[in-house]
PDB file of C-alpha atoms in Angstrom:
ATOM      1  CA  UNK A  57      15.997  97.388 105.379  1.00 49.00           C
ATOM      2  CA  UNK A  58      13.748  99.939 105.665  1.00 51.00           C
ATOM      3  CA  UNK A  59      15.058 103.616 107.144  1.00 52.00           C
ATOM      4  CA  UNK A  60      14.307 104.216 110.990  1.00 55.00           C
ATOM      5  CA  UNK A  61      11.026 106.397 111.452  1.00 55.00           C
ATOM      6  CA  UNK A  62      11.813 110.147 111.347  1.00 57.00           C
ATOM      7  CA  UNK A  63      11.626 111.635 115.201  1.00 62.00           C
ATOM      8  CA  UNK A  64      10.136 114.442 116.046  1.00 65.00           C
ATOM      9  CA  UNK A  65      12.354 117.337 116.365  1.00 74.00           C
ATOM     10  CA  UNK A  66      13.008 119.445 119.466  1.00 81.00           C
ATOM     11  CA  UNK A  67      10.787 122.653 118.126  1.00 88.00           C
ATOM     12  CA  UNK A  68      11.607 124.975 121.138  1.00 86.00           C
ATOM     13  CA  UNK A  69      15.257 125.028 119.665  1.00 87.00           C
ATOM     14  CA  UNK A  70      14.284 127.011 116.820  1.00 92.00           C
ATOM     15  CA  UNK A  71      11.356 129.269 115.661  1.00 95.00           C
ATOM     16  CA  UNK A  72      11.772 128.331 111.683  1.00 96.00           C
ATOM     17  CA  UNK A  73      12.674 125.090 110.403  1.00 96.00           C
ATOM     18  CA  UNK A  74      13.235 123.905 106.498  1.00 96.00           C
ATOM     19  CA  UNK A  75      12.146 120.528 105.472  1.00 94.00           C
ATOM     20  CA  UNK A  76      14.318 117.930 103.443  1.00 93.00           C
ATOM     21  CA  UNK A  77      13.782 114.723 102.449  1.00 91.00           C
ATOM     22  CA  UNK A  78      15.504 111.280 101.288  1.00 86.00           C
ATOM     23  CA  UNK A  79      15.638 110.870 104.690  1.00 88.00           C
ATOM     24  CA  UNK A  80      13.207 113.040 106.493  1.00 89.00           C
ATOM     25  CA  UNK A  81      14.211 115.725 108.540  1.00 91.00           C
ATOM     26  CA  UNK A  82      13.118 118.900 109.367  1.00 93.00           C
ATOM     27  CA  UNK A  83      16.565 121.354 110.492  1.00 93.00           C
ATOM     28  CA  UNK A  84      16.296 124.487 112.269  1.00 94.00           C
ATOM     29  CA  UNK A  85      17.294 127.826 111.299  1.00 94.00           C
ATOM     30  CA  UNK A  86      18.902 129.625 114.113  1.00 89.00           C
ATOM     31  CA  UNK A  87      18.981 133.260 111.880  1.00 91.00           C
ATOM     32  CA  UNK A  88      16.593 133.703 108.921  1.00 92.00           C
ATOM     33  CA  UNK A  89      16.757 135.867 106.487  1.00 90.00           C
ATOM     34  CA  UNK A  90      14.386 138.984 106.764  1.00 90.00           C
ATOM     35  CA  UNK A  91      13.681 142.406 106.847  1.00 90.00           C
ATOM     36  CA  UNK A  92      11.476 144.628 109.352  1.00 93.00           C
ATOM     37  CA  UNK A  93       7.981 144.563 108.436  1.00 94.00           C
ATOM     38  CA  UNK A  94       7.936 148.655 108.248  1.00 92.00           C
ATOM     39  CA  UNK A  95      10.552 148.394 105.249  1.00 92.00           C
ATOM     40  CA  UNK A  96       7.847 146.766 103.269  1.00 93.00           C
ATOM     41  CA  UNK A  97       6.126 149.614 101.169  1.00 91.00           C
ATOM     42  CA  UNK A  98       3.757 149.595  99.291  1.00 89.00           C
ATOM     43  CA  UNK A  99       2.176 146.288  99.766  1.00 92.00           C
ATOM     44  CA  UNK A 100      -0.473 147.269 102.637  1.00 92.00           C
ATOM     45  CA  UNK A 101      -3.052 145.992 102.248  1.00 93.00           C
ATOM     46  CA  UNK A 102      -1.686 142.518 101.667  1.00 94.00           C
ATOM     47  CA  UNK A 103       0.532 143.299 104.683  1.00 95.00           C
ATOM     48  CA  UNK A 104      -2.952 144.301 107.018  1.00 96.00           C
ATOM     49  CA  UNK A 105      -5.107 141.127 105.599  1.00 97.00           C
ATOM     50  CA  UNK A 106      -1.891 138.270 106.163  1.00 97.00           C
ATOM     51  CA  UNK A 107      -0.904 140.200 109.551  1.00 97.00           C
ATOM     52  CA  UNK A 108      -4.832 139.328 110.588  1.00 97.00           C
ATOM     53  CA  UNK A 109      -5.014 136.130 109.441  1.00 97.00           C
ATOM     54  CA  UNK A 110      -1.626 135.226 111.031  1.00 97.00           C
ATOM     55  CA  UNK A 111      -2.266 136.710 114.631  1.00 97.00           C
ATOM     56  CA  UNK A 112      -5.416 134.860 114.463  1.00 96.00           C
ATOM     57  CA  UNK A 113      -3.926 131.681 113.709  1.00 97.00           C
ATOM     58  CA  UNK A 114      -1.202 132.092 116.379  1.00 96.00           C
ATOM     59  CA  UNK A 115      -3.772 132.888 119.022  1.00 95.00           C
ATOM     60  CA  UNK A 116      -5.567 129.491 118.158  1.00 94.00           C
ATOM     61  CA  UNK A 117      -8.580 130.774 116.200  1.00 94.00           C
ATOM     62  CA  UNK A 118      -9.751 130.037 112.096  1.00 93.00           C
ATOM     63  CA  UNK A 119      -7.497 130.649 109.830  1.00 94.00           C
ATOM     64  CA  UNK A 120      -7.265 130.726 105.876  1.00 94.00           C
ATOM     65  CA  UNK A 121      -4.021 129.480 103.984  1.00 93.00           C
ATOM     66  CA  UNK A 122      -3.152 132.461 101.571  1.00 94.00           C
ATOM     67  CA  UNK A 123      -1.700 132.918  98.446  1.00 92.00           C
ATOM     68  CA  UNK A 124       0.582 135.642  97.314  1.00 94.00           C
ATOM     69  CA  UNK A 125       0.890 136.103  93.845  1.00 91.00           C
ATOM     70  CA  UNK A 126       1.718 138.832  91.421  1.00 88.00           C
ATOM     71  CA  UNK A 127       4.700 140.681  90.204  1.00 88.00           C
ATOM     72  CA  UNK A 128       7.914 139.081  90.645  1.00 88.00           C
ATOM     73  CA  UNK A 129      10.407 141.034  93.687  1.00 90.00           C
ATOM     74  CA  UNK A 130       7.518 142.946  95.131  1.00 91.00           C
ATOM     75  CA  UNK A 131       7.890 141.410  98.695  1.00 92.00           C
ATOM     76  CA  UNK A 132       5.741 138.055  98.549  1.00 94.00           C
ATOM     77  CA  UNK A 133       7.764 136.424 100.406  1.00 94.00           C
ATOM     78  CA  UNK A 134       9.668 138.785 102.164  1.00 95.00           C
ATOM     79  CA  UNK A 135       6.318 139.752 103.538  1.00 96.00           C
ATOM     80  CA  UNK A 136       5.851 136.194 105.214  1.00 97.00           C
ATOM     81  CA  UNK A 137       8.975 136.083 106.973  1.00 96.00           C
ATOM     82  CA  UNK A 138       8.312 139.419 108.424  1.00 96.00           C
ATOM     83  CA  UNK A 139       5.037 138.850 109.556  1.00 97.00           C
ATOM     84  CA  UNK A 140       5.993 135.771 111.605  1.00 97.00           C
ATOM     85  CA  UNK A 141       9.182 138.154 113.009  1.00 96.00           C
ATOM     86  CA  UNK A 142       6.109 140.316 113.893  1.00 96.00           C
ATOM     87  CA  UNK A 143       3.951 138.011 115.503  1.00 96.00           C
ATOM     88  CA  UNK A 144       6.638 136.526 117.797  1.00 95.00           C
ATOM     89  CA  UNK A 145       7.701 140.317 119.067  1.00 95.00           C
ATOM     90  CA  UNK A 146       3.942 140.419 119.747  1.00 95.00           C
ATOM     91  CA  UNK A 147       4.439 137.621 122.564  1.00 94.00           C
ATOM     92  CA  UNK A 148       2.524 134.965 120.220  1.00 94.00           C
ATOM     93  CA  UNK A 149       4.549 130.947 120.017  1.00 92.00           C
ATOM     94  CA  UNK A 150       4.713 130.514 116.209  1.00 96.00           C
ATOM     95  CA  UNK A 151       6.546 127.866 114.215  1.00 96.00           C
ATOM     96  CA  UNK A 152       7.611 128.435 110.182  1.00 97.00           C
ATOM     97  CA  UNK A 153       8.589 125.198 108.001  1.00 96.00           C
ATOM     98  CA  UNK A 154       9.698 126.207 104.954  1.00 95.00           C
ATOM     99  CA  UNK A 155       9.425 123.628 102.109  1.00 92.00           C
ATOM    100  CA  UNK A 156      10.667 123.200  98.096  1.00 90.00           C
ATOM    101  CA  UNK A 157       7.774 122.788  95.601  1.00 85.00           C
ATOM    102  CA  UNK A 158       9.778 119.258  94.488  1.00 86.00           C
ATOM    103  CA  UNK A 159       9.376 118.112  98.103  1.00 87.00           C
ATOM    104  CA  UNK A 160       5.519 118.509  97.793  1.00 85.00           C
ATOM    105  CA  UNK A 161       4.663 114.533  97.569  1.00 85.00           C
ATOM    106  CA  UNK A 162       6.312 114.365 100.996  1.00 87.00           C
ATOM    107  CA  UNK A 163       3.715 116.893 102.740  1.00 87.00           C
ATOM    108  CA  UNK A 164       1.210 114.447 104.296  1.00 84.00           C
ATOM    109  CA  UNK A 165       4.206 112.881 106.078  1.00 87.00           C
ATOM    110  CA  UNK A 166       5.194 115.986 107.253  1.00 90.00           C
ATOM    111  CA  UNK A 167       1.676 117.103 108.427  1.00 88.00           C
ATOM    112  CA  UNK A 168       1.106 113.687 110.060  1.00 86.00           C
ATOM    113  CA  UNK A 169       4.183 114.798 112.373  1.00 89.00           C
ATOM    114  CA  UNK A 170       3.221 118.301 112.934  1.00 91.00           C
ATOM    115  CA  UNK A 171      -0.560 117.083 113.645  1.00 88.00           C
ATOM    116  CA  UNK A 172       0.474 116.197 117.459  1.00 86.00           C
ATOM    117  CA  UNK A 173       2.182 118.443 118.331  1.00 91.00           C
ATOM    118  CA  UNK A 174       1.034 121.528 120.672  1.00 92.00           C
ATOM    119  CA  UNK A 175       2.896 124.069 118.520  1.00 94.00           C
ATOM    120  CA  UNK A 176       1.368 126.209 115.839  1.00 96.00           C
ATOM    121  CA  UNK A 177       2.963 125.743 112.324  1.00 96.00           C
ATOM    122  CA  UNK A 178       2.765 127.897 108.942  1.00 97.00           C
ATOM    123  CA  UNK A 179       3.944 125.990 106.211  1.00 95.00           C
ATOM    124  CA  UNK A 180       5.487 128.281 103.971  1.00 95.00           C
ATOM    125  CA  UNK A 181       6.534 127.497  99.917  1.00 92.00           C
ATOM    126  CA  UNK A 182       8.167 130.248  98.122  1.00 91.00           C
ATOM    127  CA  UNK A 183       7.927 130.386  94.206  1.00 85.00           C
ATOM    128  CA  UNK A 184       5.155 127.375  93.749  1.00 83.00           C
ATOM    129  CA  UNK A 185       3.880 127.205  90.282  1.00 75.00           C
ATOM    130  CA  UNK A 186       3.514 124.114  87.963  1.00 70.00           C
ATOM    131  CA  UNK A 187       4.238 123.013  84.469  1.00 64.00           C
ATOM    132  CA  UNK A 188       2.042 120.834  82.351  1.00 57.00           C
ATOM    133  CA  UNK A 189       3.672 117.790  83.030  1.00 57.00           C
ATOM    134  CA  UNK A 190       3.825 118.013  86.807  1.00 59.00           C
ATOM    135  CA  UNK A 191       1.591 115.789  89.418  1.00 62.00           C
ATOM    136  CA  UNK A 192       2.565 117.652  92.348  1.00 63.00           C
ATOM    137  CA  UNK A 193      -0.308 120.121  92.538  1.00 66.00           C
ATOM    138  CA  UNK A 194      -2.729 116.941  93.037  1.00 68.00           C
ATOM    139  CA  UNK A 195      -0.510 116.275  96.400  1.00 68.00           C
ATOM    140  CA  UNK A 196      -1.094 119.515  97.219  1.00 74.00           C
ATOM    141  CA  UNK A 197      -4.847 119.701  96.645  1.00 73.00           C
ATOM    142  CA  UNK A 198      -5.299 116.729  99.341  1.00 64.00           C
ATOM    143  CA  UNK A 199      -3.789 118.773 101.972  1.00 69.00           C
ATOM    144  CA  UNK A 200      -4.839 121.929 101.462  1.00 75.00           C
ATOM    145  CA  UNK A 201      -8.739 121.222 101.659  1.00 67.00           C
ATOM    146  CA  UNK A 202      -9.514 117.500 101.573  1.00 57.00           C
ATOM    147  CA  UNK A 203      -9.124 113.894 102.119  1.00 65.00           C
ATOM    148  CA  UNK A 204     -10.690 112.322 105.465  1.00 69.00           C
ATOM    149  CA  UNK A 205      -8.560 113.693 107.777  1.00 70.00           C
ATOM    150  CA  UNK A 206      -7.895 116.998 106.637  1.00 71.00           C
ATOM    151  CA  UNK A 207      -5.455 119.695 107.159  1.00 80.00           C
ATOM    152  CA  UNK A 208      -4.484 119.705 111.118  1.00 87.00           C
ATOM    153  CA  UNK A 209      -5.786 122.389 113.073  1.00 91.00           C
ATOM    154  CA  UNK A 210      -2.291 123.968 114.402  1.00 93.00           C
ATOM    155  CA  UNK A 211      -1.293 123.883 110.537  1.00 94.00           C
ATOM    156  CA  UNK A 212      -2.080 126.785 108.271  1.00 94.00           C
ATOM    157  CA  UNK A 213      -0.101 126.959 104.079  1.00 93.00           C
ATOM    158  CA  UNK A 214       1.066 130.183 102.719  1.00 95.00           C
ATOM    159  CA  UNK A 215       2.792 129.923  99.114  1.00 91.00           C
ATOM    160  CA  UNK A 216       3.749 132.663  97.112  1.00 92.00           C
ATOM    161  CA  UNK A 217       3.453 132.138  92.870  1.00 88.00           C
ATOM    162  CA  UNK A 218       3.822 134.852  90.328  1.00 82.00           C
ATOM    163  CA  UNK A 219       0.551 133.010  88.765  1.00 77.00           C
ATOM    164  CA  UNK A 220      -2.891 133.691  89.980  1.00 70.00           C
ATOM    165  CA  UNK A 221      -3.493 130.299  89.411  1.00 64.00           C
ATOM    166  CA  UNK A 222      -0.304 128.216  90.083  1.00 67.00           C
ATOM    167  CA  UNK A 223      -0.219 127.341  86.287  1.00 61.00           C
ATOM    168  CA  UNK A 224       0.766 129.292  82.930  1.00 58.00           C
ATOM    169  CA  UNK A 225      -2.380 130.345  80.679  1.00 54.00           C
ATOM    170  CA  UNK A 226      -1.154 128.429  77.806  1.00 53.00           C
ATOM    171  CA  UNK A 227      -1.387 125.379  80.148  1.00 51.00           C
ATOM    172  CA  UNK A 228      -4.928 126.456  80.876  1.00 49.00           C
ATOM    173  CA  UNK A 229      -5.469 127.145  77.332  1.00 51.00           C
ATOM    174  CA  UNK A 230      -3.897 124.022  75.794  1.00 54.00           C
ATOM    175  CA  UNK A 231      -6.211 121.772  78.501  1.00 51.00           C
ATOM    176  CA  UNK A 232      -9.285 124.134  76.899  1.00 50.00           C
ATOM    177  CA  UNK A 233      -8.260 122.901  73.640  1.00 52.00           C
ATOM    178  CA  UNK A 234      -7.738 119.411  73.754  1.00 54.00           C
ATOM    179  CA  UNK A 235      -9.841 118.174  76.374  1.00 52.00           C
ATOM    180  CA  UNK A 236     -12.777 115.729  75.516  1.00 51.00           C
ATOM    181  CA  UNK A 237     -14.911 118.145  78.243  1.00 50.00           C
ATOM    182  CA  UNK A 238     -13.101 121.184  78.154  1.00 54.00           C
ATOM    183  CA  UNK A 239     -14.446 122.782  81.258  1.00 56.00           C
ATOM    184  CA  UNK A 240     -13.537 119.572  83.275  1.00 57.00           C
ATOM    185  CA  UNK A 241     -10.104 119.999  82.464  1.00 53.00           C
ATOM    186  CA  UNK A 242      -9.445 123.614  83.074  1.00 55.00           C
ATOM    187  CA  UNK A 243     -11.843 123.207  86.474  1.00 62.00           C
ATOM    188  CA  UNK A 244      -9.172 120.535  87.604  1.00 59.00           C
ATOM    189  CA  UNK A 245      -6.371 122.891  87.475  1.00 57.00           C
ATOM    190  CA  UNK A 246      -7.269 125.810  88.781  1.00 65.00           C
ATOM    191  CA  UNK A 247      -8.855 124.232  91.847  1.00 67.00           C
ATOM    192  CA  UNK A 248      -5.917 124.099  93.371  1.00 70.00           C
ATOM    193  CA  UNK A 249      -6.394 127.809  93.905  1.00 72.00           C
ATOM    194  CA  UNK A 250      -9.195 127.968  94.709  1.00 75.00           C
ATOM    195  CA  UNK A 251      -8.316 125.975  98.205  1.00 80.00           C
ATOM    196  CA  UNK A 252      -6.445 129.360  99.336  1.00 86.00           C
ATOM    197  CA  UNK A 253      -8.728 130.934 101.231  1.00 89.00           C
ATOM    198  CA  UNK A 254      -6.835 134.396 100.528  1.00 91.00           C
ATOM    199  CA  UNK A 255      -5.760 135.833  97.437  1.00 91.00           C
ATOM    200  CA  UNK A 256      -2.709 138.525  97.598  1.00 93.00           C
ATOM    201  CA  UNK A 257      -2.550 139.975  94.966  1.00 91.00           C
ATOM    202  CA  UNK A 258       1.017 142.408  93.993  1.00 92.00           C
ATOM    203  CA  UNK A 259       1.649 144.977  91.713  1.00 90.00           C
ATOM    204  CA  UNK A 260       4.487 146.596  89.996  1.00 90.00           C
ATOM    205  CA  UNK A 261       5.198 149.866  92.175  1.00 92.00           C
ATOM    206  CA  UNK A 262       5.316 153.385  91.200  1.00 93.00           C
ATOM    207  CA  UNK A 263       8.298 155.350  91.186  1.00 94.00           C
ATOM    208  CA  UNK A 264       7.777 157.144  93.926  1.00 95.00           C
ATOM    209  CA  UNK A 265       7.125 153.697  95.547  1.00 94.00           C
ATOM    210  CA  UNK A 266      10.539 152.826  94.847  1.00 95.00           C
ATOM    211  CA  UNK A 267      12.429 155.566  96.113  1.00 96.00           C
ATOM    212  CA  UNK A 268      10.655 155.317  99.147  1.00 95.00           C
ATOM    213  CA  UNK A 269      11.332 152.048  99.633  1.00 95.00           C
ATOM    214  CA  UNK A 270      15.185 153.219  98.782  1.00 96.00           C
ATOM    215  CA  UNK A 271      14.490 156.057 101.763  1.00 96.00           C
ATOM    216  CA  UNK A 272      13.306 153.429 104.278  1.00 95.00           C
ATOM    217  CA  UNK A 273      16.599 151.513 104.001  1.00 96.00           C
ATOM    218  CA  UNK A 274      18.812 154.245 104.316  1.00 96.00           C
ATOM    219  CA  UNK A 275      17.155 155.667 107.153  1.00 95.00           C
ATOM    220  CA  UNK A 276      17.226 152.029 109.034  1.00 94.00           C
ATOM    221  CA  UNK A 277      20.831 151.199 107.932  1.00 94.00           C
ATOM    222  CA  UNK A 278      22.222 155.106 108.761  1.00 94.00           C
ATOM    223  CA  UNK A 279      23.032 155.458 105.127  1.00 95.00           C
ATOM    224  CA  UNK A 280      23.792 159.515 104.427  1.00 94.00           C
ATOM    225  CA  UNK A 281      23.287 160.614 100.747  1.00 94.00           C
ATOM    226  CA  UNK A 282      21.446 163.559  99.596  1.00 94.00           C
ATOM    227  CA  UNK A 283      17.888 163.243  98.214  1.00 93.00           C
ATOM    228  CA  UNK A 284      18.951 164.703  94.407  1.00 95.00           C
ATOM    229  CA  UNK A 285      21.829 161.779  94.359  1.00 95.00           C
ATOM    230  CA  UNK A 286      19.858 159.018  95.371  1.00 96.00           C
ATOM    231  CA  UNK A 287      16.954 160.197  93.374  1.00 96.00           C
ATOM    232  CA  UNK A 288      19.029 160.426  89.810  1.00 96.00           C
ATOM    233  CA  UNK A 289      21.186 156.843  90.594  1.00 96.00           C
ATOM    234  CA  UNK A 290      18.176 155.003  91.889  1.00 96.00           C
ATOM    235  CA  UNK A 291      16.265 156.063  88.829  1.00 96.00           C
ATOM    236  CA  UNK A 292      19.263 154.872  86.802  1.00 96.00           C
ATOM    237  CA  UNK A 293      19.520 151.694  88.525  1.00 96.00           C
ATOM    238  CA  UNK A 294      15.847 150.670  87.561  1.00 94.00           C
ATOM    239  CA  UNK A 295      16.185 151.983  84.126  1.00 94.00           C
ATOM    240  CA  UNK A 296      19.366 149.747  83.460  1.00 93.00           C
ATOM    241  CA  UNK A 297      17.356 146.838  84.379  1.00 89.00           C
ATOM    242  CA  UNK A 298      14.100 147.028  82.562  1.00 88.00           C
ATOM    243  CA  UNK A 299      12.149 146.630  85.896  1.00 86.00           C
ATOM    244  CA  UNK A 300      11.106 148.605  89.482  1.00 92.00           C
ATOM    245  CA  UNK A 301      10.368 146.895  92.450  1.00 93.00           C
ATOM    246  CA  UNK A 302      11.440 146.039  95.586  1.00 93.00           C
ATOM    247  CA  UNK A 303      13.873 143.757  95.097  1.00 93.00           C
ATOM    248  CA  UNK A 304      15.633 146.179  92.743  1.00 95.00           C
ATOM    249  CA  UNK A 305      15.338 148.841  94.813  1.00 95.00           C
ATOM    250  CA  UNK A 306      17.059 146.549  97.665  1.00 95.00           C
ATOM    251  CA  UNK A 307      19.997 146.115  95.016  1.00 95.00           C
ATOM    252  CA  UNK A 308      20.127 149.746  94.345  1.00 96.00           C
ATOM    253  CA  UNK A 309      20.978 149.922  98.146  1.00 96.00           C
ATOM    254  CA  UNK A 310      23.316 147.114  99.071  1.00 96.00           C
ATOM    255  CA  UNK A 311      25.510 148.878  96.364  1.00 96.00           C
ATOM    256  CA  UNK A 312      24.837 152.403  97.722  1.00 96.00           C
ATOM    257  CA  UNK A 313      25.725 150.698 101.294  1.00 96.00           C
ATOM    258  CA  UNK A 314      28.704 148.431  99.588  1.00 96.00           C
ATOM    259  CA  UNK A 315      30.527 152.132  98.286  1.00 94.00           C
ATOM    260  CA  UNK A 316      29.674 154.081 101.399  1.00 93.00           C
ATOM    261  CA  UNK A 317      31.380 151.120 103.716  1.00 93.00           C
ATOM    262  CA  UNK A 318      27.998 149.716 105.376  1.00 92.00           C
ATOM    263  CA  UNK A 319      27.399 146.890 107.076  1.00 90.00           C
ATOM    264  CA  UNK A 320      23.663 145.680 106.170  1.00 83.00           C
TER     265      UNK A 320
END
């Protein structure tokens, strides 16, 4: 009755995989969806530190799991595809697995196939955070820095959160509150992020940020406009939405490219 065990997958078909479960199965992506690393402004230093930690990873030596977390459509994400698009033009065999924070219980399996295996793997979860009903984070915490047999040594775990520490304040706050040893509780939670051995954080850009980033994309996708145009309906743009970043400014410009007739 019970299911047949889950075989490994043929991982030189594919560079980046995403993981399902109910059954087990990890399908490859034959195109994923990224931009060029150069398009990401504003974000440097992030971009320098996770490029660093990633090439030394690929090449076989220590490397930290990272966290990206900050403002919401400033590239968290975005940055981690691009950086493994980097580090494969650089000649170096990397693996991504993308996985859903709801299929978090089913990591150990999925480490316990990956742990064999001569390729190098980043594990990559986009949007994790956690509410205060939710047990996942203590599957998590085994993984990421304990238990007896550890994370495997060809596996490194990026996630990006818009919370420093995975969990709202008032979560934090209410455990503070209510707690028999209040420190206990709120030391619980937050040592999940503490297991990241880098912390990325992201900011809301400037404006001239923005426009840049607007620039970048219409110099890479041979968009013509003059620089007073762009400059007063990308300013528009971000003021009819309450917000600037880069994802905004990346909607600015699919419906600059959408009028002028542009593929991107």
């Amino acid at each position: 009755m019970a299911p047949a065990p889950f075989d490994a997958p043929d991982f030189a078909s594919a560079d980046a995989f995403v993981w399902h479960v109910d059954p087990d199965r990890l399908e490859p992506v034959p195109h994923v969806n990224r931009v060029d690393l150069s398009l990401l402004i504003g974000v440097d230093r992030s971009r320098d530190t996770l490029l660093a930690n990633t090439l030394q990873f690929a090449k076989g030596l220590p490397a930290n799991n990272a966290l990206l977390w900050g403002a919401r459509g400033m590239g968290k994400s975005s940055l981690v595809k691009a950086i493994h698009a980097d580090i494969l033009s650089q000649g170096q065999p990397l693996k991504i697995i993308e996985l859903q924070r709801e299929d978090l219980p089913s990591v150990a399996r999925l480490m316990n196939l990956l742990r064999d295996s001569d390729q190098r793997f980043v594990l990559f979860c986009d949007d994790l955070s956690f509410s205060h009903d939710d047990q996942h984070y203590k599957s998590l915490k085994a993984v990421l820095d304990g238990g007896i047999e550890g994370r495997p040594e060809n596996v490194v775990f990026y996630a990006t959160s818009n919370r420093r520490h995975l969990m709202p304040r008032d979560m934090i706050e209410n455990e503070r509150s209510n707690a028999i040893n209040p420190s206990e509780a709120v030391e619980e939670k937050v040592s999940l992020s503490d297991r990241f051995g880098l912390w990325l954080g992201f900011h809301p850009c400037s404006q001239d940020e923005y426009l840049s980033m607007i620039q970048g994309y219409c110099v890479a996708y041979g968009v013509q406009i003059d620089d007073e145009t762009l400059r007063a309906e990308a300013i528009e743009w971000q003021a009819t939405r309450g917000a600037r970043s880069g994802r905004v400014a990346w909607q600015y410009f699919t419906d600059l490219a959408g009028r002028q007739g542009v593929q991107v």
